[in-house]
Coordinates of C-alpha atoms in Angstrom, one line a residue:
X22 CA 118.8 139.1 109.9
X23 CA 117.2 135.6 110.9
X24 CA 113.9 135.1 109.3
X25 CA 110.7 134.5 112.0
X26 CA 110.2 130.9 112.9
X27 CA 106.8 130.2 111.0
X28 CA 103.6 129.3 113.7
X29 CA 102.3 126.2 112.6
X30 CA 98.8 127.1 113.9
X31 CA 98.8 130.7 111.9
X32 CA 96.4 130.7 109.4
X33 CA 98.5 130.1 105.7
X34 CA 98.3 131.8 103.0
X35 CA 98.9 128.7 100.9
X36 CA 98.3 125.2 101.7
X37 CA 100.6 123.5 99.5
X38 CA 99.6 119.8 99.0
X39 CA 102.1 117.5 98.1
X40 CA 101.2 114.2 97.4
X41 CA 103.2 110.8 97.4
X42 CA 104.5 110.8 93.9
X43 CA 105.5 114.5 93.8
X44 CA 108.8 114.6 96.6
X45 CA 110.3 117.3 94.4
X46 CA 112.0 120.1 96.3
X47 CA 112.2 121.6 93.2
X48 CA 108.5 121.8 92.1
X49 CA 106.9 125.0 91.9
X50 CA 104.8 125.2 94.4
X51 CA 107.6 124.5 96.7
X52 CA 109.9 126.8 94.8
X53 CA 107.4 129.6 95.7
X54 CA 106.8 128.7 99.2
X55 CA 107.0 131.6 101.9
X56 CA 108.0 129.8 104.9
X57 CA 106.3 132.4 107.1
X58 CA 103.0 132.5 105.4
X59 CA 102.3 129.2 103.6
X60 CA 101.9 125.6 104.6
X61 CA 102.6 122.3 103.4
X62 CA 99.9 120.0 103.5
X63 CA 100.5 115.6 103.3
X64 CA 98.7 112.7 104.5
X65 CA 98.9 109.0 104.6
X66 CA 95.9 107.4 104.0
X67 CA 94.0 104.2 104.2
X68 CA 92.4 104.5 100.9
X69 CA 95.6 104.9 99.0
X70 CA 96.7 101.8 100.3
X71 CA 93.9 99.7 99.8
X72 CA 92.2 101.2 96.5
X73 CA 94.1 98.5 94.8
X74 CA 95.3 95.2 96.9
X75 CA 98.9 96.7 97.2
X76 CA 101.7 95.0 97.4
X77 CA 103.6 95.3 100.9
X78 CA 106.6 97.0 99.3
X79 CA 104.3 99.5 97.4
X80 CA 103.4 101.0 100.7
X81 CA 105.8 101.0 102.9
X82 CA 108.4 102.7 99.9
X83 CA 106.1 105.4 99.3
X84 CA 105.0 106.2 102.9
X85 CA 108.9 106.0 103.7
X86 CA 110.0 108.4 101.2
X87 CA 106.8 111.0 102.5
X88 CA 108.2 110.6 105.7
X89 CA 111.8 111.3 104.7
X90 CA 110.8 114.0 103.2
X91 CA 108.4 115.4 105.2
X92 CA 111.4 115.8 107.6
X93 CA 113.7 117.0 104.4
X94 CA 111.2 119.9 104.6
X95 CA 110.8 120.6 108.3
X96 CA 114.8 121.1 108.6
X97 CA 114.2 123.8 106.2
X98 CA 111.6 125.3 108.3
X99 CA 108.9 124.7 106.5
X100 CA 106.0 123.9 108.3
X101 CA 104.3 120.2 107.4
X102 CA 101.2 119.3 108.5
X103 CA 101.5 116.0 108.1
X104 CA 99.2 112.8 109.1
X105 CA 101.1 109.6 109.9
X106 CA 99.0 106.5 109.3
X107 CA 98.0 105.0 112.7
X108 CA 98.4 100.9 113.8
X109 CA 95.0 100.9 114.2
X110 CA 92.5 101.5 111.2
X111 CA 89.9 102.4 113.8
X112 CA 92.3 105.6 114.6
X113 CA 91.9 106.6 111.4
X114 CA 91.6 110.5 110.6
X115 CA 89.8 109.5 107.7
X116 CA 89.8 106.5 104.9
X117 CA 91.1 108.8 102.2
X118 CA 92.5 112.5 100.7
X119 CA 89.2 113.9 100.8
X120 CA 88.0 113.4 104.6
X121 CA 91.7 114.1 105.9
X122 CA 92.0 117.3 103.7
X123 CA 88.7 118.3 104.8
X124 CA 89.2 118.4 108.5
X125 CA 92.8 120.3 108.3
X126 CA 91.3 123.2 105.7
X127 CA 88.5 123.6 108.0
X128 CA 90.9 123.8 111.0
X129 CA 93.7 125.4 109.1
X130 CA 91.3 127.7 107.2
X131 CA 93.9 128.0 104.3
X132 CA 93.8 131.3 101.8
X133 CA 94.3 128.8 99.2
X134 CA 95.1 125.2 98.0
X135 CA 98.0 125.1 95.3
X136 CA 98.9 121.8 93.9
X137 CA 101.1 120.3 91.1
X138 CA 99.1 118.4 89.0
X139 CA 98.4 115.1 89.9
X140 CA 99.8 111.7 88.4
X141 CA 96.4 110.2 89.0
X142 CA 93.0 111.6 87.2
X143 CA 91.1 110.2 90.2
X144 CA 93.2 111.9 92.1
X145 CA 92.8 115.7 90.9
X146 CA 89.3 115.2 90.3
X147 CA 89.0 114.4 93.9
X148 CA 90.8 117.3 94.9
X149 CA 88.6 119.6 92.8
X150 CA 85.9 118.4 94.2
X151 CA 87.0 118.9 97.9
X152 CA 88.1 122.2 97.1
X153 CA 84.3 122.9 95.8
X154 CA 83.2 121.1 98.8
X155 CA 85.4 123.9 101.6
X156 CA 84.9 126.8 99.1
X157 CA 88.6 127.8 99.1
X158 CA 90.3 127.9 95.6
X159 CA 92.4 125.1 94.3
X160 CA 95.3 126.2 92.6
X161 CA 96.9 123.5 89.7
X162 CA 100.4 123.9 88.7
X163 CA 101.8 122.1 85.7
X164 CA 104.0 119.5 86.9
X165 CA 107.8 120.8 85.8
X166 CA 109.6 117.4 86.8
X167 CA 108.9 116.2 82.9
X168 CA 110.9 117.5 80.1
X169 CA 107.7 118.1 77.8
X170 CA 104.5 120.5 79.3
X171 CA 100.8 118.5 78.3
X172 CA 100.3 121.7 76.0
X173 CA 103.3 120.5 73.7
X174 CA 102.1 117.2 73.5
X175 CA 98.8 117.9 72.2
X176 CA 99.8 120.4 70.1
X177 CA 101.9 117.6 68.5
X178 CA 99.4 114.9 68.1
X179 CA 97.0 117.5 66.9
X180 CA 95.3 116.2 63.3
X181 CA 98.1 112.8 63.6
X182 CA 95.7 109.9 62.7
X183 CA 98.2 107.9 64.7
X184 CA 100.3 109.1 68.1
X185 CA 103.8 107.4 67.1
X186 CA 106.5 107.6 69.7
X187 CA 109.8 107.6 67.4
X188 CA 108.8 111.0 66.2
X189 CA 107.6 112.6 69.0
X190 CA 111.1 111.6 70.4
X191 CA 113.0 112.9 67.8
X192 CA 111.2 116.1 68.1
X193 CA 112.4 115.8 72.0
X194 CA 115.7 114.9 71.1
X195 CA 116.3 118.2 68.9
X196 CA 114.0 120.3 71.4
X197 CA 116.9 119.3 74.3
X198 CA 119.6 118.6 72.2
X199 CA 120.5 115.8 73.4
X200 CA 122.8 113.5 71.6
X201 CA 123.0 115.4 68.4
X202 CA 125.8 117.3 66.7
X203 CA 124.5 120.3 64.3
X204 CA 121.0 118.7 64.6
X205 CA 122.3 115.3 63.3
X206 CA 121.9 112.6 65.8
X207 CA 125.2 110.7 67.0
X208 CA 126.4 107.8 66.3
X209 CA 124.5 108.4 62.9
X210 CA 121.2 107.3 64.3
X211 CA 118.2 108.0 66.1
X212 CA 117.2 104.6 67.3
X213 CA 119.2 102.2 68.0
X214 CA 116.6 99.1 68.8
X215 CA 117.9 97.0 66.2
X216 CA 121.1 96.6 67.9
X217 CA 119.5 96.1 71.8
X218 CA 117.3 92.7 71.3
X219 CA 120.1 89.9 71.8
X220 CA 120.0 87.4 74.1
X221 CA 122.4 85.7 76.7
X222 CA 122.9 82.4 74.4
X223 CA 123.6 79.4 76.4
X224 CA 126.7 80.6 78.3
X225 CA 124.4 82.8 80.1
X226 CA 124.8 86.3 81.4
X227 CA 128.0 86.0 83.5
X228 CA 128.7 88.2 86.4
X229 CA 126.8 91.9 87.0
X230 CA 127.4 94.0 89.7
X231 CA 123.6 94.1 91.3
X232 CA 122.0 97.3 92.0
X233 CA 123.3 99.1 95.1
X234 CA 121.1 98.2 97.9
X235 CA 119.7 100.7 100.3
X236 CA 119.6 99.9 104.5
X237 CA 116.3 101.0 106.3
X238 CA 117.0 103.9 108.7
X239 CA 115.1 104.2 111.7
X240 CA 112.2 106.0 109.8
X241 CA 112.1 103.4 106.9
X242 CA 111.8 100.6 109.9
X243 CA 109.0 102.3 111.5
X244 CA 106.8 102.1 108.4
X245 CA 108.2 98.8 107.4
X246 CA 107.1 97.5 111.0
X247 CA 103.1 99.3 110.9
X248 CA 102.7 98.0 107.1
X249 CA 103.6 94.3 108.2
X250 CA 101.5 94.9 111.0
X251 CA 98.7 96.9 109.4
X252 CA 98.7 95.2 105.9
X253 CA 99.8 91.8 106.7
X254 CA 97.7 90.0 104.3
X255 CA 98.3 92.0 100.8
X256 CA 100.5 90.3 98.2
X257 CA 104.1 90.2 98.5
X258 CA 107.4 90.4 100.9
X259 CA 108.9 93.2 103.1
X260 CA 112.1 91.2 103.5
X261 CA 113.9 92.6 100.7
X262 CA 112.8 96.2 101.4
X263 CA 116.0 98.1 99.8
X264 CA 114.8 100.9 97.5
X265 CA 116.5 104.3 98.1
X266 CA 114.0 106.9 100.0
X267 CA 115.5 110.0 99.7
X268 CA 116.8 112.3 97.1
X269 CA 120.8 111.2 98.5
X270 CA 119.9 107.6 97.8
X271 CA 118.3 107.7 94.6
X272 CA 121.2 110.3 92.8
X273 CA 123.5 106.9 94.6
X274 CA 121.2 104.1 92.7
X275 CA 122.0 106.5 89.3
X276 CA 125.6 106.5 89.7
X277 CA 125.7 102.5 90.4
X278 CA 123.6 101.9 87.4
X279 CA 125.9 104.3 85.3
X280 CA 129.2 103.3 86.8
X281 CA 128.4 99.0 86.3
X282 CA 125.2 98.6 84.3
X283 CA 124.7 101.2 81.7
X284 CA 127.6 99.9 79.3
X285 CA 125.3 97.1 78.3
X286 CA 122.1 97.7 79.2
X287 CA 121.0 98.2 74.9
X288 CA 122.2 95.2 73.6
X289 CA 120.7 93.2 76.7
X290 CA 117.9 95.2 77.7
X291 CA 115.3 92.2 76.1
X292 CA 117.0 89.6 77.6
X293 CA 115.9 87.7 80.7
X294 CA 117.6 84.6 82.8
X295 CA 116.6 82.7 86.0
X296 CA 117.2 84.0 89.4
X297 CA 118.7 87.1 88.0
X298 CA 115.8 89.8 88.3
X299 CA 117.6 93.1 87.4
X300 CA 120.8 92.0 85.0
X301 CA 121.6 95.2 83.2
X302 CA 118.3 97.2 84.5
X303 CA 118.3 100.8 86.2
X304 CA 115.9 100.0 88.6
X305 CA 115.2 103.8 88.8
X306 CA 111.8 103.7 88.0
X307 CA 110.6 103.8 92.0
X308 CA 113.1 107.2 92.9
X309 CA 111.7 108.8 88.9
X310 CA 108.4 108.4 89.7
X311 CA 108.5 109.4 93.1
X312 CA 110.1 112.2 91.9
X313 CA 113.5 111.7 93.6
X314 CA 115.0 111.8 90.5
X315 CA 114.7 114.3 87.9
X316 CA 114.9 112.8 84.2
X317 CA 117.3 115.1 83.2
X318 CA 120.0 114.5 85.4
X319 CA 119.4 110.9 84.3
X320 CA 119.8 111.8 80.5
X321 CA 122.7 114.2 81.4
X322 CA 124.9 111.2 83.3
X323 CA 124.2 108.5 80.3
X324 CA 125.4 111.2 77.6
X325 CA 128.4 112.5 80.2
X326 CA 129.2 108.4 79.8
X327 CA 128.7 108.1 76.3
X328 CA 131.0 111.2 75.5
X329 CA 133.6 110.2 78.1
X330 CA 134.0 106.9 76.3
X331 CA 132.3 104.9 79.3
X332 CA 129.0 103.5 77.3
X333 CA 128.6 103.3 73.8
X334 CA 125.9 105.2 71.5
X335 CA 123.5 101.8 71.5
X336 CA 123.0 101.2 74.7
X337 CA 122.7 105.4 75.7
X338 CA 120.5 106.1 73.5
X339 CA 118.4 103.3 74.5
X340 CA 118.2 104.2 77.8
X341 CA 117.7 107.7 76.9
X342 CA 115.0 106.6 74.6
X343 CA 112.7 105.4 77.9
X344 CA 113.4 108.5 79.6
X345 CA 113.1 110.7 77.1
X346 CA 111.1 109.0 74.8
X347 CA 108.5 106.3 76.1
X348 CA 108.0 108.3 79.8
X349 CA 107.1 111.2 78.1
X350 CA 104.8 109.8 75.6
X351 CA 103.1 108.0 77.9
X352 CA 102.1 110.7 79.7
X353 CA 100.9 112.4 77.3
X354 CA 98.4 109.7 76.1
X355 CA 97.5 109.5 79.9
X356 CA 96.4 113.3 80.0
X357 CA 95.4 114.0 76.2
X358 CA 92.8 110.4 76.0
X359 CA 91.6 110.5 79.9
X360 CA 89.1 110.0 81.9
X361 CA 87.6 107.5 79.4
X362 CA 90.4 106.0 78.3
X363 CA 90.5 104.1 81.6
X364 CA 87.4 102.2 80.4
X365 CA 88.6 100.7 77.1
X366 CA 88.2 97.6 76.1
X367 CA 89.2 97.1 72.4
X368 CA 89.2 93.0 72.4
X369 CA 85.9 92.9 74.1
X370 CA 87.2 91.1 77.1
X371 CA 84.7 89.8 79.2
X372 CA 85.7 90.9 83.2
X373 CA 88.5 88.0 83.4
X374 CA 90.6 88.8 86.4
X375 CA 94.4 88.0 86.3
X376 CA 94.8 84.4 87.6
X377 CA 96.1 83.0 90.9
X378 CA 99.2 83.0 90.3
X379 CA 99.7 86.4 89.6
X380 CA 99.3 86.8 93.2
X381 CA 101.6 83.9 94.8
X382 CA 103.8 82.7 91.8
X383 CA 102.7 79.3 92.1
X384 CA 102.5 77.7 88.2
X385 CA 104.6 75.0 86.7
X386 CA 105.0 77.7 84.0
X387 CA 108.7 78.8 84.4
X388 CA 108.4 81.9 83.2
X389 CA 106.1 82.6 85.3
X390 CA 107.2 81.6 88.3
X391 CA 110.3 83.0 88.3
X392 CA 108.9 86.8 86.9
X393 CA 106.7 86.4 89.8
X394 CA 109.1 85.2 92.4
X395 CA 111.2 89.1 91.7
X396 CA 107.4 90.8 91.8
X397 CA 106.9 89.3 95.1
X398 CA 110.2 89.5 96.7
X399 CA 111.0 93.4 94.8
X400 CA 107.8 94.8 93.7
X401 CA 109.7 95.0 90.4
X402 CA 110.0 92.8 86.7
X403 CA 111.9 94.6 84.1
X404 CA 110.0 95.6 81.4
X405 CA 110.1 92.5 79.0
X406 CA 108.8 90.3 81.8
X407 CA 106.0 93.0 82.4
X408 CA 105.0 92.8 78.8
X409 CA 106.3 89.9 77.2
X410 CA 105.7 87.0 80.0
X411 CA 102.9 88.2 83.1
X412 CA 101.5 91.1 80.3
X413 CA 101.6 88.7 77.2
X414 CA 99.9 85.2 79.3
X415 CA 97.0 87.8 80.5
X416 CA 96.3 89.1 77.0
X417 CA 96.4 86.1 75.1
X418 CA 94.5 84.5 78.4
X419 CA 91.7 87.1 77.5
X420 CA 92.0 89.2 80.7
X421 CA 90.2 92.3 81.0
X422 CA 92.2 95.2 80.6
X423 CA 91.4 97.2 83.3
X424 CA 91.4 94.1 85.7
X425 CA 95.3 94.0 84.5
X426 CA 96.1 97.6 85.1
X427 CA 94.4 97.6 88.6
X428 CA 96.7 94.4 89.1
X429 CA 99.5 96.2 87.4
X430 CA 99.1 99.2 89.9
X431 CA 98.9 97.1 92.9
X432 CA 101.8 94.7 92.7
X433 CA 104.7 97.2 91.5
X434 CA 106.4 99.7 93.1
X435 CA 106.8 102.2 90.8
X436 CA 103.0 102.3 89.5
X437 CA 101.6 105.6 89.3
X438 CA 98.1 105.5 87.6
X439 CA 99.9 108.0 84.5
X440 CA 102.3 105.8 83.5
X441 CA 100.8 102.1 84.2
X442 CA 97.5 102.5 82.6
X443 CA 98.8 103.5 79.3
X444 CA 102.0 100.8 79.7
X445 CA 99.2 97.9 81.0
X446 CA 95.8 98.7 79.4
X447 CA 97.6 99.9 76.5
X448 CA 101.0 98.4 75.2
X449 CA 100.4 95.8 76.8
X450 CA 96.9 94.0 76.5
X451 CA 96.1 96.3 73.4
X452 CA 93.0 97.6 75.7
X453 CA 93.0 101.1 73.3
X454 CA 93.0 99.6 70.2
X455 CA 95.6 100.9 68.6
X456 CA 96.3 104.2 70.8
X457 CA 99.8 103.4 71.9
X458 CA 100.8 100.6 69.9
X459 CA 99.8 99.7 66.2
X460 CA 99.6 96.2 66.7
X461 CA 98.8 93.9 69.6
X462 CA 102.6 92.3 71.1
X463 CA 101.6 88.5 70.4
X464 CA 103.7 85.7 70.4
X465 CA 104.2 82.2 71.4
X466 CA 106.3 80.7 74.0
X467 CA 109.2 80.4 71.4
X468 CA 110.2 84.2 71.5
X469 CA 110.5 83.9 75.3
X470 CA 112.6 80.7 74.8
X471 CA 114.7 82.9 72.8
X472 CA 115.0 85.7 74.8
X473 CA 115.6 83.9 78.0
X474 CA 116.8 80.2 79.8
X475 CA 113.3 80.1 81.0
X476 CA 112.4 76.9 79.1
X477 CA 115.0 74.6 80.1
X478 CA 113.6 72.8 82.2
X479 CA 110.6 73.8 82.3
X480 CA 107.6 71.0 81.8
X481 CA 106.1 72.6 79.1
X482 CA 107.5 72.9 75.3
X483 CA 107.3 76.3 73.8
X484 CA 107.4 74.7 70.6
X485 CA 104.2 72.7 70.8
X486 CA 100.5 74.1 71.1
X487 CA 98.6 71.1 71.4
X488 CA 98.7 67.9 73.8
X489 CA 99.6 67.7 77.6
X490 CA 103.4 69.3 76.9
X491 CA 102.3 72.3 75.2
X492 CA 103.4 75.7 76.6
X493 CA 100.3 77.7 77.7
X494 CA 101.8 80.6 75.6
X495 CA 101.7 78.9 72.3
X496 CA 97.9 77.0 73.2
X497 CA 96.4 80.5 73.5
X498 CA 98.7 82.3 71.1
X499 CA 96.6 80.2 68.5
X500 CA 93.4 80.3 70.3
X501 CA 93.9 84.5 70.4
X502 CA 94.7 84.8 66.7
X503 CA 91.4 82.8 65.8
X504 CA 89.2 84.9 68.2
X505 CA 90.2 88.4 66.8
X506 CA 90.9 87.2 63.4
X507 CA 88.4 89.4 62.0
X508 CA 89.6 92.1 63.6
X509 CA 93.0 91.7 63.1
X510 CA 92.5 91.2 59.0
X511 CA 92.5 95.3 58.8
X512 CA 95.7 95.7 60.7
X513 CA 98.2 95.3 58.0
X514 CA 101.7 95.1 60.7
X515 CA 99.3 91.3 61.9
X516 CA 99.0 89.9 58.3
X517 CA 102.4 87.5 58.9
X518 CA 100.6 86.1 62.1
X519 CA 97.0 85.9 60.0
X520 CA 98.8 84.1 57.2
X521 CA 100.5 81.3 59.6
X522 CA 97.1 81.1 61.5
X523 CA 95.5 80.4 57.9
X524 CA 98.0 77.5 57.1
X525 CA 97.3 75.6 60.3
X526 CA 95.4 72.5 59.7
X527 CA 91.3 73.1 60.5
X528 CA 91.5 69.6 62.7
X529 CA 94.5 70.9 65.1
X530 CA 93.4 74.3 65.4
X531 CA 90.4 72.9 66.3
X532 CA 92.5 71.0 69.0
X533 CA 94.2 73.7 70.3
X534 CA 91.3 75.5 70.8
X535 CA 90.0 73.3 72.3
X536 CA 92.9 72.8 74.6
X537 CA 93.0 76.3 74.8
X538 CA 89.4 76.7 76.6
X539 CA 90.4 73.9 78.8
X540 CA 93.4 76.0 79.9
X541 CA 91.2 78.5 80.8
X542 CA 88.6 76.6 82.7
X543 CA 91.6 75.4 84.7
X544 CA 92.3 79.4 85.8
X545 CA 88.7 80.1 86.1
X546 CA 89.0 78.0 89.1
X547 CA 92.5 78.6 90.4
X548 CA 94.2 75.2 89.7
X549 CA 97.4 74.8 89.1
X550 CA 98.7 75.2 85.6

């Protein structure tokens, strides 16, 4: 017999809220869903859009993939109440989560809220408070996309003086037994990095089959047309708008990157080259984090590769490593050290915002400029250009942390506030002291001269810190080393930087530094570097 068609004005039982980053059919709450008593509750808001100066791409991809599967949900008959963000702001239903949620739980008069847990801290706090607010009860469910629960996590970094990825992955590895054999791990190691930092070398990385691109629908165009309209004037360019916005089109962007990519992503997975932004990259951090993907049918087609002879062990396990691994570390930092680790600011940076550039791309610094030029155009840098060119310029510029994150969150796709703060304020400008990584990642312009083709041609030489040719990088690479050198003398894994610094001739470092604070003058007030 034909189940009732559900009344979408009936009061529901449940109000499930699902929120941009959670388009899971497989979530709990959803799982659970009565289609004749309970609800689903979304909303596009202003506020969500504009927290942070988002880039173009950034909003129209997730207000796409709500929409998509909004209607994913409505041919199941599910009922959505769902509020589309209007052309005008002035049509507004409210500027954010709280003031559109308040109006549909008075109207809907729900039994009860149920939620998964939020990827954002500001986020479930606001819920809570809105639930308070309506007196109806907020239900939180742990969030069953990620292969390890919060609880896990801190029972493992329980009484560790220091949280250290490689063995919380291991523990992961044997946990999901993945790539082991009788508890041994294949290929007779656990970690493989040693094996993925090469470099193209002059002849350059040859041909590679690009990611499979994705054609807006008539729903994708829709948004794509009222955020160009709408949001006209934040960063970036809706002219390359290709990510995949359902579940069909992110389990396609897997198979392309495991079919022509994943063979050598490990060995190359460091490396970057001009006018090539994704070389041997996923790209399936967007679809992930939206939840379009679920990890483990990520890790299950790299080891289906590996054991069919298709990939070998270094370049699997590396990939698996960042699913696995880094994701689900990082998460649990976010959710074991918030809400104050938001506010850290071990360097003591003053509240230097990222420079110009970091919005247009427009520096004689070739690195730059062209890890800009895929931001802008993709919403997207792979993730030594995130921490080892635009990441490693802020920190050794002196940026403040948090100003990097919010910059961090606003101009890529795939932000969610779980996973960039601790990758931004953490790894990467060494905001927590120590929390994710045990050392600050430093360097001059020479490693990205290795790593890259960036610095042919390029009017500035890595190699030199001082005088008018000297590469930014290298200037305030010095200049960095001598402001925290008295913090750095504890951290034993920064004694062969502190030794160099200590050889360098008193006159020239006083040169550089000098250099170095005319550098930053220069930024200060937007010209050109």
């Amino acid at each position: 017999m034909a189940s009732r068609k559900p009344d979408p004005e009936q009061r529901p039982r449940n109000l499930v809220l699902v929120l941009g980053d959670q388009l899971d059919h497989r979530a709990t709450p959803l799982r659970e869903l009565d289609s004749e008593r309970d609800a689903v509750w979304m909303a596009e808001v202003h506020q969500e859009a504009t927290h942070v100066w988002c880039h173009k791409l950034r909003i129209a991809g997730f207000f796409a993939a709500m929409r998509h599967f909004r209607d994913e949900l409505r041919a199941k008959g599910v009922t959505v109440h769902y509020t589309e963000l209007p052309e005008r702001k002035s049509d507004d239903r409210g500027e954010d989560f709280a003031t559109v949620l308040r109006k549909d739980v008075k109207r809907l008069d729900p039994e009860k809220l149920v939620v998964t847990r939020p990827g954002d801290w500001r986020v479930l706090e606001s819920l809570g408070q809105q639930a308070l607010e309506s007196d109806v009860e907020l239900e939180v469910l742990e969030d069953v996309h990620f292969l390890s629960d919060l609880g896990a996590f801190e029972s493992w970094a329980q009484g560790r003086k220091e949280l250290v990825l490689e063995s919380f992955y291991r523990m992961l590895r044997k946990r999901h037994d993945v790539l082991l054999t009788d508890d041994e791990p294949q290929g007779g190691r656990w970690n493989f990095d040693e094996d993925n930092r090469k470099s193209f070398g002059k002849q350059g990385p040859g041909e590679i089959k690009a990611p499979r691109r994705f054609r807006p629908d008539d729903v994708t165009k829709q948004v794509v047309e009222l955020v160009e309209r709408r949001f006209g004037d934040h960063p970036g360019s809706l002219e390359h708008f290709d990510l995949p916005v359902n579940r069909k089109e992110a389990r396609a962007a897997l198979r392309d990157f495991v079919a022509h990519r994943l063979a050598k992503f490990g060995p190359y997975e460091d490396a970057m080259w001009t006018d090539r932004d994704f070389l041997y990259h996923s790209r399936l951090s967007f679809p992930l984090n939206l939840k379009l993907l679920d990890p483990r049918e990520c890790i299950e087609a790299a080891v289906e590769a590996y054991e069919a002879g298709d990939a070998p062990i270094h370049s699997v396990e590396g990939f698996v490593r960042q699913i696995l691994g880094w994701r689900e570390f990082i998460r649990g930092v976010y959710w074991s050290q918030m809400p104050r680790y938001g506010e850290r600011n071990a360097l003591g940076c003053d509240d230097r915002d990222v420079p110009s550039f970091y919005w247009d791309g427009e520096t004689d610094m070739n690195c730059i400029a062209h890890a800009m030029k895929a931001v802008i155009q993709h919403g997207y840098a792979h993730h030594i250009q995130r921490l080892m060119v635009l990441g490693l310029f802020a920190q050794l510029l002196g940026v403040h942390p948090g100003r990097f994150h919010a910059w961090h969150m606003a101009m890529y796709v795939d932000a969610i506030d779980w996973v960039s703060l601790p990758n931004a304020l953490g790894m990467s400008q060494w905001g927590d002291g120590g929390v994710v990584g045990t050392k600050p990642y430093c360097a001059t312009g020479n490693y990205v001269d290795r790593m890259s083709n960036y610095c042919k041609g390029c009017r500035y030489d890595p190699k030199q810190a001082d005088g008018e040719e000297a590469c930014p990088f290298t200037t305030l690479y010095w200049d960095f080393l001598a402001r925290h050198e008295d913090r750095f003398r504890a951290n034993h894994r920064m004694g062969f930087q502190l030794r160099n610094l200590d050889k360098k001739d008193p006159k020239l470092l006083k040169s550089i530094r000098n250099r170095a604070r005319a550098l930053k003058a220069r930024v200060t007030r937007g010209e050109r570097i």
